[in-house]
Amino acid sequence: MGRLDVRDVVLGVPAARSGRGGHTWQLRVDPSHPALFDHPMDHVPAMLLLEAARQAAQAVCAPYRVLPIEVRSAFHRPVELDLACHIAATPLPQQDAAEDTAIRVTASQDGTLVFDSLVVAALCD
């Protein structure tokens, strides 16, 4: 996930591997995290969802390290703290090997899309 401290990992154990090389996880929400929850909230902060998208892109591209160079995100509705949130990531097809990697990351609660993101990343090694 690209984090040295397990407290900074926001994706749970992979739940399943979907078609086309995709992955799914349950979002790990720790309201005591000092950076992601800098004040009490009644929903999941946007920064946590963006970090989940970054970590999902890293996981999909493993064993390579990635450098996100572009992130386009849409927040469709608040992500509730008391409901499970599922993160799914799927790499998109590349036109040629020299192209940067694009990964679609979505978050859903109760089967409803709450967040989606396109992460474009350069492979570092």
Tab-separated table of N, CA and C in Angstrom:
chain	number	residue	atom	x	y	z
A	1	MET	N	0.811	-1.191	0.000
A	1	MET	CA	0.000	0.000	0.000
A	1	MET	C	0.856	1.257	0.000
A	2	GLY	N	2.152	1.086	0.142
A	2	GLY	CA	3.028	2.242	0.118
A	2	GLY	C	3.094	2.983	1.433
A	3	ARG	N	2.749	2.360	2.515
A	3	ARG	CA	2.791	2.982	3.843
A	3	ARG	C	3.641	2.139	4.767
A	4	LEU	N	4.467	2.797	5.578
A	4	LEU	CA	5.333	2.086	6.507
A	4	LEU	C	4.621	1.752	7.817
A	5	ASP	N	3.658	2.561	8.202
A	5	ASP	CA	2.929	2.368	9.451
A	5	ASP	C	1.565	1.757	9.134
A	6	VAL	N	1.247	0.621	9.723
A	6	VAL	CA	-0.015	-0.073	9.451
A	6	VAL	C	-1.226	0.809	9.767
A	7	ARG	N	-1.077	1.766	10.681
A	7	ARG	CA	-2.183	2.668	11.007
A	7	ARG	C	-2.544	3.572	9.832
A	8	ASP	N	-1.634	3.730	8.881
A	8	ASP	CA	-1.881	4.574	7.711
A	8	ASP	C	-2.474	3.807	6.536
A	9	VAL	N	-2.627	2.499	6.676
A	9	VAL	CA	-3.229	1.680	5.617
A	9	VAL	C	-4.744	1.755	5.777
A	10	VAL	N	-5.431	2.221	4.729
A	10	VAL	CA	-6.875	2.433	4.825
A	10	VAL	C	-7.691	1.350	4.100
A	11	LEU	N	-7.010	0.391	3.492
A	11	LEU	CA	-7.702	-0.715	2.834
A	11	LEU	C	-7.553	-1.973	3.675
A	12	GLY	N	-8.652	-2.691	3.859
A	12	GLY	CA	-8.607	-3.937	4.615
A	12	GLY	C	-8.032	-5.067	3.772
A	13	VAL	N	-8.152	-6.273	4.276
A	13	VAL	CA	-7.701	-7.461	3.553
A	13	VAL	C	-8.496	-7.547	2.251
A	14	PRO	N	-7.848	-7.858	1.115
A	14	PRO	CA	-8.596	-7.954	-0.147
A	14	PRO	C	-9.760	-8.927	-0.012
A	15	ALA	N	-10.952	-8.467	-0.398
A	15	ALA	CA	-12.158	-9.279	-0.279
A	15	ALA	C	-12.282	-10.251	-1.442
A	16	ALA	N	-11.949	-9.803	-2.613
A	16	ALA	CA	-12.118	-10.649	-3.794
A	16	ALA	C	-11.320	-10.048	-4.941
A	17	ARG	N	-11.058	-10.878	-5.899
A	17	ARG	CA	-10.434	-10.399	-7.127
A	17	ARG	C	-11.484	-10.498	-8.213
A	18	SER	N	-11.830	-9.362	-8.794
A	18	SER	CA	-12.865	-9.355	-9.817
A	18	SER	C	-12.244	-9.566	-11.190
A	19	GLY	N	-13.067	-9.575	-12.199
A	19	GLY	CA	-12.579	-9.755	-13.563
A	19	GLY	C	-11.668	-8.622	-13.992
A	20	ARG	N	-10.904	-8.810	-15.042
A	20	ARG	CA	-9.979	-7.840	-15.631
A	20	ARG	C	-8.925	-7.354	-14.657
A	21	GLY	N	-8.547	-8.187	-13.685
A	21	GLY	CA	-7.459	-7.836	-12.785
A	21	GLY	C	-7.841	-6.894	-11.667
A	22	GLY	N	-9.126	-6.714	-11.418
A	22	GLY	CA	-9.568	-5.797	-10.374
A	22	GLY	C	-9.485	-6.413	-8.987
A	23	HIS	N	-9.584	-5.572	-7.988
A	23	HIS	CA	-9.521	-5.974	-6.593
A	23	HIS	C	-10.612	-5.243	-5.820
A	24	THR	N	-11.021	-5.808	-4.673
A	24	THR	CA	-11.945	-5.113	-3.778
A	24	THR	C	-11.467	-5.252	-2.337
A	25	TRP	N	-11.776	-4.237	-1.540
A	25	TRP	CA	-11.413	-4.209	-0.127
A	25	TRP	C	-12.536	-3.531	0.646
A	26	GLN	N	-12.569	-3.748	1.938
A	26	GLN	CA	-13.418	-2.923	2.790
A	26	GLN	C	-12.560	-1.758	3.270
A	27	LEU	N	-13.136	-0.560	3.252
A	27	LEU	CA	-12.426	0.622	3.720
A	27	LEU	C	-12.228	0.534	5.228
A	28	ARG	N	-10.995	0.761	5.660
A	28	ARG	CA	-10.691	0.801	7.099
A	28	ARG	C	-10.828	2.244	7.569
A	29	VAL	N	-11.716	2.452	8.513
A	29	VAL	CA	-11.983	3.798	9.019
A	29	VAL	C	-11.572	3.852	10.480
A	30	ASP	N	-10.598	4.708	10.777
A	30	ASP	CA	-10.131	4.894	12.151
A	30	ASP	C	-10.339	6.353	12.540
A	31	PRO	N	-11.466	6.672	13.210
A	31	PRO	CA	-11.744	8.066	13.578
A	31	PRO	C	-10.711	8.686	14.516
A	32	SER	N	-9.816	7.869	15.082
A	32	SER	CA	-8.766	8.433	15.942
A	32	SER	C	-7.493	8.776	15.161
A	33	HIS	N	-7.477	8.531	13.847
A	33	HIS	CA	-6.299	8.848	13.039
A	33	HIS	C	-6.089	10.360	13.042
A	34	PRO	N	-4.905	10.833	13.465
A	34	PRO	CA	-4.704	12.271	13.651
A	34	PRO	C	-4.690	13.097	12.365
A	35	ALA	N	-4.309	12.522	11.251
A	35	ALA	CA	-4.259	13.299	10.011
A	35	ALA	C	-5.565	13.208	9.220
A	36	LEU	N	-6.162	12.029	9.183
A	36	LEU	CA	-7.374	11.848	8.376
A	36	LEU	C	-8.635	12.344	9.087
A	37	PHE	N	-8.605	12.348	10.414
A	37	PHE	CA	-9.726	12.871	11.210
A	37	PHE	C	-9.158	13.914	12.170
A	38	ASP	N	-8.937	15.120	11.674
A	38	ASP	CA	-8.340	16.154	12.520
A	38	ASP	C	-9.375	16.839	13.419
A	39	HIS	N	-10.649	16.507	13.236
A	39	HIS	CA	-11.721	16.954	14.118
A	39	HIS	C	-12.869	15.944	14.011
A	40	PRO	N	-13.774	15.906	14.990
A	40	PRO	CA	-14.875	14.934	14.946
A	40	PRO	C	-15.743	15.146	13.701
A	41	MET	N	-16.145	14.037	13.083
A	41	MET	CA	-16.963	14.099	11.870
A	41	MET	C	-18.083	13.070	11.951
A	42	ASP	N	-19.139	13.313	11.178
A	42	ASP	CA	-20.234	12.352	11.118
A	42	ASP	C	-20.233	11.574	9.794
A	43	HIS	N	-19.156	11.727	9.025
A	43	HIS	CA	-19.007	11.010	7.757
A	43	HIS	C	-17.517	10.794	7.485
A	44	VAL	N	-17.223	9.979	6.489
A	44	VAL	CA	-15.831	9.718	6.102
A	44	VAL	C	-15.305	10.942	5.353
A	45	PRO	N	-14.153	11.486	5.770
A	45	PRO	CA	-13.615	12.668	5.085
A	45	PRO	C	-13.123	12.334	3.670
A	46	ALA	N	-13.205	13.328	2.805
A	46	ALA	CA	-12.776	13.163	1.415
A	46	ALA	C	-11.322	12.720	1.330
A	47	MET	N	-10.471	13.230	2.217
A	47	MET	CA	-9.051	12.866	2.184
A	47	MET	C	-8.862	11.366	2.380
A	48	LEU	N	-9.702	10.744	3.191
A	48	LEU	CA	-9.611	9.294	3.394
A	48	LEU	C	-9.954	8.546	2.109
A	49	LEU	N	-10.951	9.022	1.378
A	49	LEU	CA	-11.312	8.381	0.109
A	49	LEU	C	-10.217	8.576	-0.938
A	50	LEU	N	-9.605	9.744	-0.966
A	50	LEU	CA	-8.498	9.971	-1.901
A	50	LEU	C	-7.307	9.084	-1.561
A	51	GLU	N	-7.022	8.914	-0.280
A	51	GLU	CA	-5.933	8.025	0.129
A	51	GLU	C	-6.272	6.578	-0.217
A	52	ALA	N	-7.530	6.191	-0.078
A	52	ALA	CA	-7.949	4.840	-0.467
A	52	ALA	C	-7.733	4.635	-1.966
A	53	ALA	N	-8.032	5.643	-2.767
A	53	ALA	CA	-7.816	5.539	-4.217
A	53	ALA	C	-6.334	5.376	-4.527
A	54	ARG	N	-5.484	6.136	-3.849
A	54	ARG	CA	-4.037	6.023	-4.067
A	54	ARG	C	-3.531	4.643	-3.673
A	55	GLN	N	-3.964	4.155	-2.512
A	55	GLN	CA	-3.525	2.839	-2.056
A	55	GLN	C	-4.060	1.730	-2.957
A	56	ALA	N	-5.280	1.872	-3.446
A	56	ALA	CA	-5.839	0.867	-4.348
A	56	ALA	C	-5.052	0.821	-5.655
A	57	ALA	N	-4.670	1.981	-6.163
A	57	ALA	CA	-3.851	2.016	-7.382
A	57	ALA	C	-2.519	1.325	-7.141
A	58	GLN	N	-1.909	1.578	-5.988
A	58	GLN	CA	-0.647	0.928	-5.642
A	58	GLN	C	-0.831	-0.587	-5.583
A	59	ALA	N	-1.901	-1.051	-4.956
A	59	ALA	CA	-2.133	-2.489	-4.809
A	59	ALA	C	-2.361	-3.165	-6.155
A	60	VAL	N	-3.111	-2.513	-7.030
A	60	VAL	CA	-3.397	-3.093	-8.346
A	60	VAL	C	-2.119	-3.211	-9.177
A	61	CYS	N	-1.193	-2.280	-9.004
A	61	CYS	CA	0.045	-2.266	-9.800
A	61	CYS	C	1.186	-3.053	-9.162
A	62	ALA	N	0.976	-3.599	-7.976
A	62	ALA	CA	2.036	-4.374	-7.301
A	62	ALA	C	2.519	-5.487	-8.221
A	63	PRO	N	3.799	-5.780	-8.209
A	63	PRO	CA	4.830	-5.392	-7.252
A	63	PRO	C	5.497	-4.054	-7.580
A	64	TYR	N	5.046	-3.363	-8.625
A	64	TYR	CA	5.658	-2.088	-8.989
A	64	TYR	C	5.192	-0.994	-8.042
A	65	ARG	N	6.075	-0.043	-7.763
A	65	ARG	CA	5.678	1.156	-7.042
A	65	ARG	C	5.112	2.128	-8.067
A	66	VAL	N	4.127	2.910	-7.647
A	66	VAL	CA	3.531	3.865	-8.579
A	66	VAL	C	3.629	5.281	-8.033
A	67	LEU	N	3.652	6.233	-8.941
A	67	LEU	CA	3.599	7.644	-8.612
A	67	LEU	C	2.345	8.200	-9.276
A	68	PRO	N	1.307	8.508	-8.491
A	68	PRO	CA	0.109	9.100	-9.104
A	68	PRO	C	0.467	10.458	-9.716
A	69	ILE	N	0.108	10.634	-10.981
A	69	ILE	CA	0.414	11.900	-11.646
A	69	ILE	C	-0.855	12.678	-11.984
A	70	GLU	N	-1.990	12.008	-11.885
A	70	GLU	CA	-3.275	12.680	-12.126
A	70	GLU	C	-4.356	11.913	-11.377
A	71	VAL	N	-5.227	12.647	-10.713
A	71	VAL	CA	-6.356	12.038	-10.012
A	71	VAL	C	-7.590	12.874	-10.315
A	72	ARG	N	-8.603	12.239	-10.870
A	72	ARG	CA	-9.890	12.894	-11.126
A	72	ARG	C	-10.931	12.155	-10.304
A	73	SER	N	-11.616	12.883	-9.425
A	73	SER	CA	-12.536	12.212	-8.507
A	73	SER	C	-13.881	12.911	-8.482
A	74	ALA	N	-14.902	12.131	-8.156
A	74	ALA	CA	-16.255	12.652	-7.967
A	74	ALA	C	-16.802	12.079	-6.670
A	75	PHE	N	-17.335	12.948	-5.850
A	75	PHE	CA	-17.937	12.562	-4.579
A	75	PHE	C	-19.448	12.653	-4.762
A	76	HIS	N	-20.116	11.503	-4.841
A	76	HIS	CA	-21.530	11.475	-5.186
A	76	HIS	C	-22.457	11.662	-3.997
A	77	ARG	N	-22.032	11.206	-2.834
A	77	ARG	CA	-22.826	11.384	-1.616
A	77	ARG	C	-21.925	11.144	-0.423
A	78	PRO	N	-22.315	11.626	0.764
A	78	PRO	CA	-21.480	11.397	1.946
A	78	PRO	C	-21.332	9.903	2.236
A	79	VAL	N	-20.154	9.519	2.682
A	79	VAL	CA	-19.876	8.134	3.066
A	79	VAL	C	-20.097	8.046	4.579
A	80	GLU	N	-21.083	7.254	4.964
A	80	GLU	CA	-21.474	7.161	6.365
A	80	GLU	C	-20.464	6.341	7.162
A	81	LEU	N	-20.211	6.764	8.382
A	81	LEU	CA	-19.266	6.057	9.249
A	81	LEU	C	-19.806	4.722	9.747
A	82	ASP	N	-21.120	4.590	9.866
A	82	ASP	CA	-21.694	3.384	10.475
A	82	ASP	C	-22.090	2.302	9.466
A	83	LEU	N	-21.735	2.478	8.200
A	83	LEU	CA	-21.994	1.467	7.175
A	83	LEU	C	-20.676	1.038	6.536
A	84	ALA	N	-20.571	-0.224	6.172
A	84	ALA	CA	-19.372	-0.699	5.476
A	84	ALA	C	-19.254	0.005	4.122
A	85	CYS	N	-18.030	0.360	3.787
A	85	CYS	CA	-17.747	0.981	2.490
A	85	CYS	C	-16.778	0.071	1.756
A	86	HIS	N	-17.120	-0.281	0.524
A	86	HIS	CA	-16.301	-1.192	-0.263
A	86	HIS	C	-15.598	-0.426	-1.378
A	87	ILE	N	-14.297	-0.651	-1.470
A	87	ILE	CA	-13.452	-0.014	-2.476
A	87	ILE	C	-13.134	-1.056	-3.547
A	88	ALA	N	-13.315	-0.694	-4.798
A	88	ALA	CA	-12.981	-1.578	-5.922
A	88	ALA	C	-12.034	-0.828	-6.852
A	89	ALA	N	-11.052	-1.535	-7.384
A	89	ALA	CA	-10.084	-0.926	-8.298
A	89	ALA	C	-9.852	-1.852	-9.477
A	90	THR	N	-9.882	-1.263	-10.663
A	90	THR	CA	-9.680	-2.023	-11.893
A	90	THR	C	-8.751	-1.252	-12.821
A	91	PRO	N	-7.669	-1.885	-13.269
A	91	PRO	CA	-6.812	-1.206	-14.248
A	91	PRO	C	-7.536	-1.099	-15.585
A	92	LEU	N	-7.368	0.020	-16.259
A	92	LEU	CA	-7.982	0.220	-17.570
A	92	LEU	C	-7.000	-0.218	-18.658
A	93	PRO	N	-7.511	-0.643	-19.791
A	93	PRO	CA	-6.618	-1.109	-20.873
A	93	PRO	C	-5.689	0.008	-21.350
A	94	GLN	N	-4.457	-0.384	-21.656
A	94	GLN	CA	-3.467	0.552	-22.189
A	94	GLN	C	-3.407	0.401	-23.695
A	95	GLN	N	-3.158	1.520	-24.388
A	95	GLN	CA	-3.008	1.485	-25.840
A	95	GLN	C	-1.626	0.968	-26.234
A	96	ASP	N	-0.600	1.335	-25.441
A	96	ASP	CA	0.746	0.822	-25.699
A	96	ASP	C	1.519	0.774	-24.382
A	97	ALA	N	2.617	0.057	-24.379
A	97	ALA	CA	3.385	-0.187	-23.153
A	97	ALA	C	4.016	1.081	-22.578
A	98	ALA	N	4.215	2.106	-23.388
A	98	ALA	CA	4.841	3.337	-22.908
A	98	ALA	C	3.849	4.250	-22.188
A	99	GLU	N	2.582	3.920	-22.269
A	99	GLU	CA	1.531	4.742	-21.668
A	99	GLU	C	1.510	4.591	-20.147
A	100	ASP	N	1.171	5.656	-19.445
A	100	ASP	CA	0.993	5.569	-17.993
A	100	ASP	C	-0.194	4.662	-17.692
A	101	THR	N	-0.221	4.115	-16.498
A	101	THR	CA	-1.271	3.194	-16.079
A	101	THR	C	-2.454	3.981	-15.536
A	102	ALA	N	-3.658	3.608	-15.936
A	102	ALA	CA	-4.877	4.243	-15.433
A	102	ALA	C	-5.688	3.200	-14.672
A	103	ILE	N	-6.163	3.595	-13.499
A	103	ILE	CA	-6.929	2.687	-12.640
A	103	ILE	C	-8.219	3.378	-12.249
A	104	ARG	N	-9.339	2.692	-12.422
A	104	ARG	CA	-10.626	3.221	-11.957
A	104	ARG	C	-10.864	2.684	-10.557
A	105	VAL	N	-11.128	3.588	-9.630
A	105	VAL	CA	-11.386	3.221	-8.238
A	105	VAL	C	-12.779	3.723	-7.871
A	106	THR	N	-13.582	2.838	-7.277
A	106	THR	CA	-14.916	3.227	-6.843
A	106	THR	C	-15.108	2.867	-5.381
A	107	ALA	N	-16.019	3.579	-4.744
A	107	ALA	CA	-16.434	3.263	-3.379
A	107	ALA	C	-17.952	3.141	-3.383
A	108	SER	N	-18.455	2.134	-2.675
A	108	SER	CA	-19.904	1.953	-2.601
A	108	SER	C	-20.316	1.585	-1.183
A	109	GLN	N	-21.535	1.979	-0.856
A	109	GLN	CA	-22.161	1.611	0.413
A	109	GLN	C	-23.564	1.113	0.091
A	110	ASP	N	-23.909	-0.032	0.645
A	110	ASP	CA	-25.229	-0.636	0.388
A	110	ASP	C	-25.533	-0.719	-1.107
A	111	GLY	N	-24.509	-1.004	-1.909
A	111	GLY	CA	-24.693	-1.170	-3.346
A	111	GLY	C	-24.829	0.129	-4.126
A	112	THR	N	-24.651	1.269	-3.468
A	112	THR	CA	-24.774	2.571	-4.120
A	112	THR	C	-23.399	3.199	-4.286
A	113	LEU	N	-23.116	3.678	-5.491
A	113	LEU	CA	-21.851	4.361	-5.759
A	113	LEU	C	-21.814	5.674	-4.980
A	114	VAL	N	-20.776	5.849	-4.157
A	114	VAL	CA	-20.653	7.072	-3.360
A	114	VAL	C	-19.450	7.919	-3.775
A	115	PHE	N	-18.477	7.291	-4.457
A	115	PHE	CA	-17.244	7.970	-4.848
A	115	PHE	C	-16.645	7.221	-6.013
A	116	ASP	N	-16.095	7.947	-6.985
A	116	ASP	CA	-15.287	7.268	-7.992
A	116	ASP	C	-14.137	8.164	-8.400
A	117	SER	N	-13.075	7.501	-8.841
A	117	SER	CA	-11.846	8.214	-9.126
A	117	SER	C	-11.105	7.524	-10.268
A	118	LEU	N	-10.458	8.325	-11.078
A	118	LEU	CA	-9.544	7.820	-12.092
A	118	LEU	C	-8.156	8.238	-11.650
A	119	VAL	N	-7.318	7.253	-11.384
A	119	VAL	CA	-5.943	7.511	-10.958
A	119	VAL	C	-5.030	7.149	-12.116
A	120	VAL	N	-4.269	8.107	-12.599
A	120	VAL	CA	-3.268	7.851	-13.633
A	120	VAL	C	-1.927	7.852	-12.925
A	121	ALA	N	-1.179	6.784	-13.110
A	121	ALA	CA	0.059	6.615	-12.356
A	121	ALA	C	1.193	6.179	-13.271
A	122	ALA	N	2.377	6.695	-12.946
A	122	ALA	CA	3.598	6.247	-13.610
A	122	ALA	C	4.218	5.140	-12.776
A	123	LEU	N	4.678	4.083	-13.435
A	123	LEU	CA	5.347	3.005	-12.721
A	123	LEU	C	6.772	3.447	-12.422
A	124	CYS	N	7.181	3.256	-11.160
A	124	CYS	CA	8.508	3.717	-10.733
A	124	CYS	C	9.596	2.672	-10.872
A	125	ASP	N	9.253	1.406	-10.780
A	125	ASP	CA	10.272	0.349	-10.914
A	125	ASP	C	9.656	-0.945	-11.359
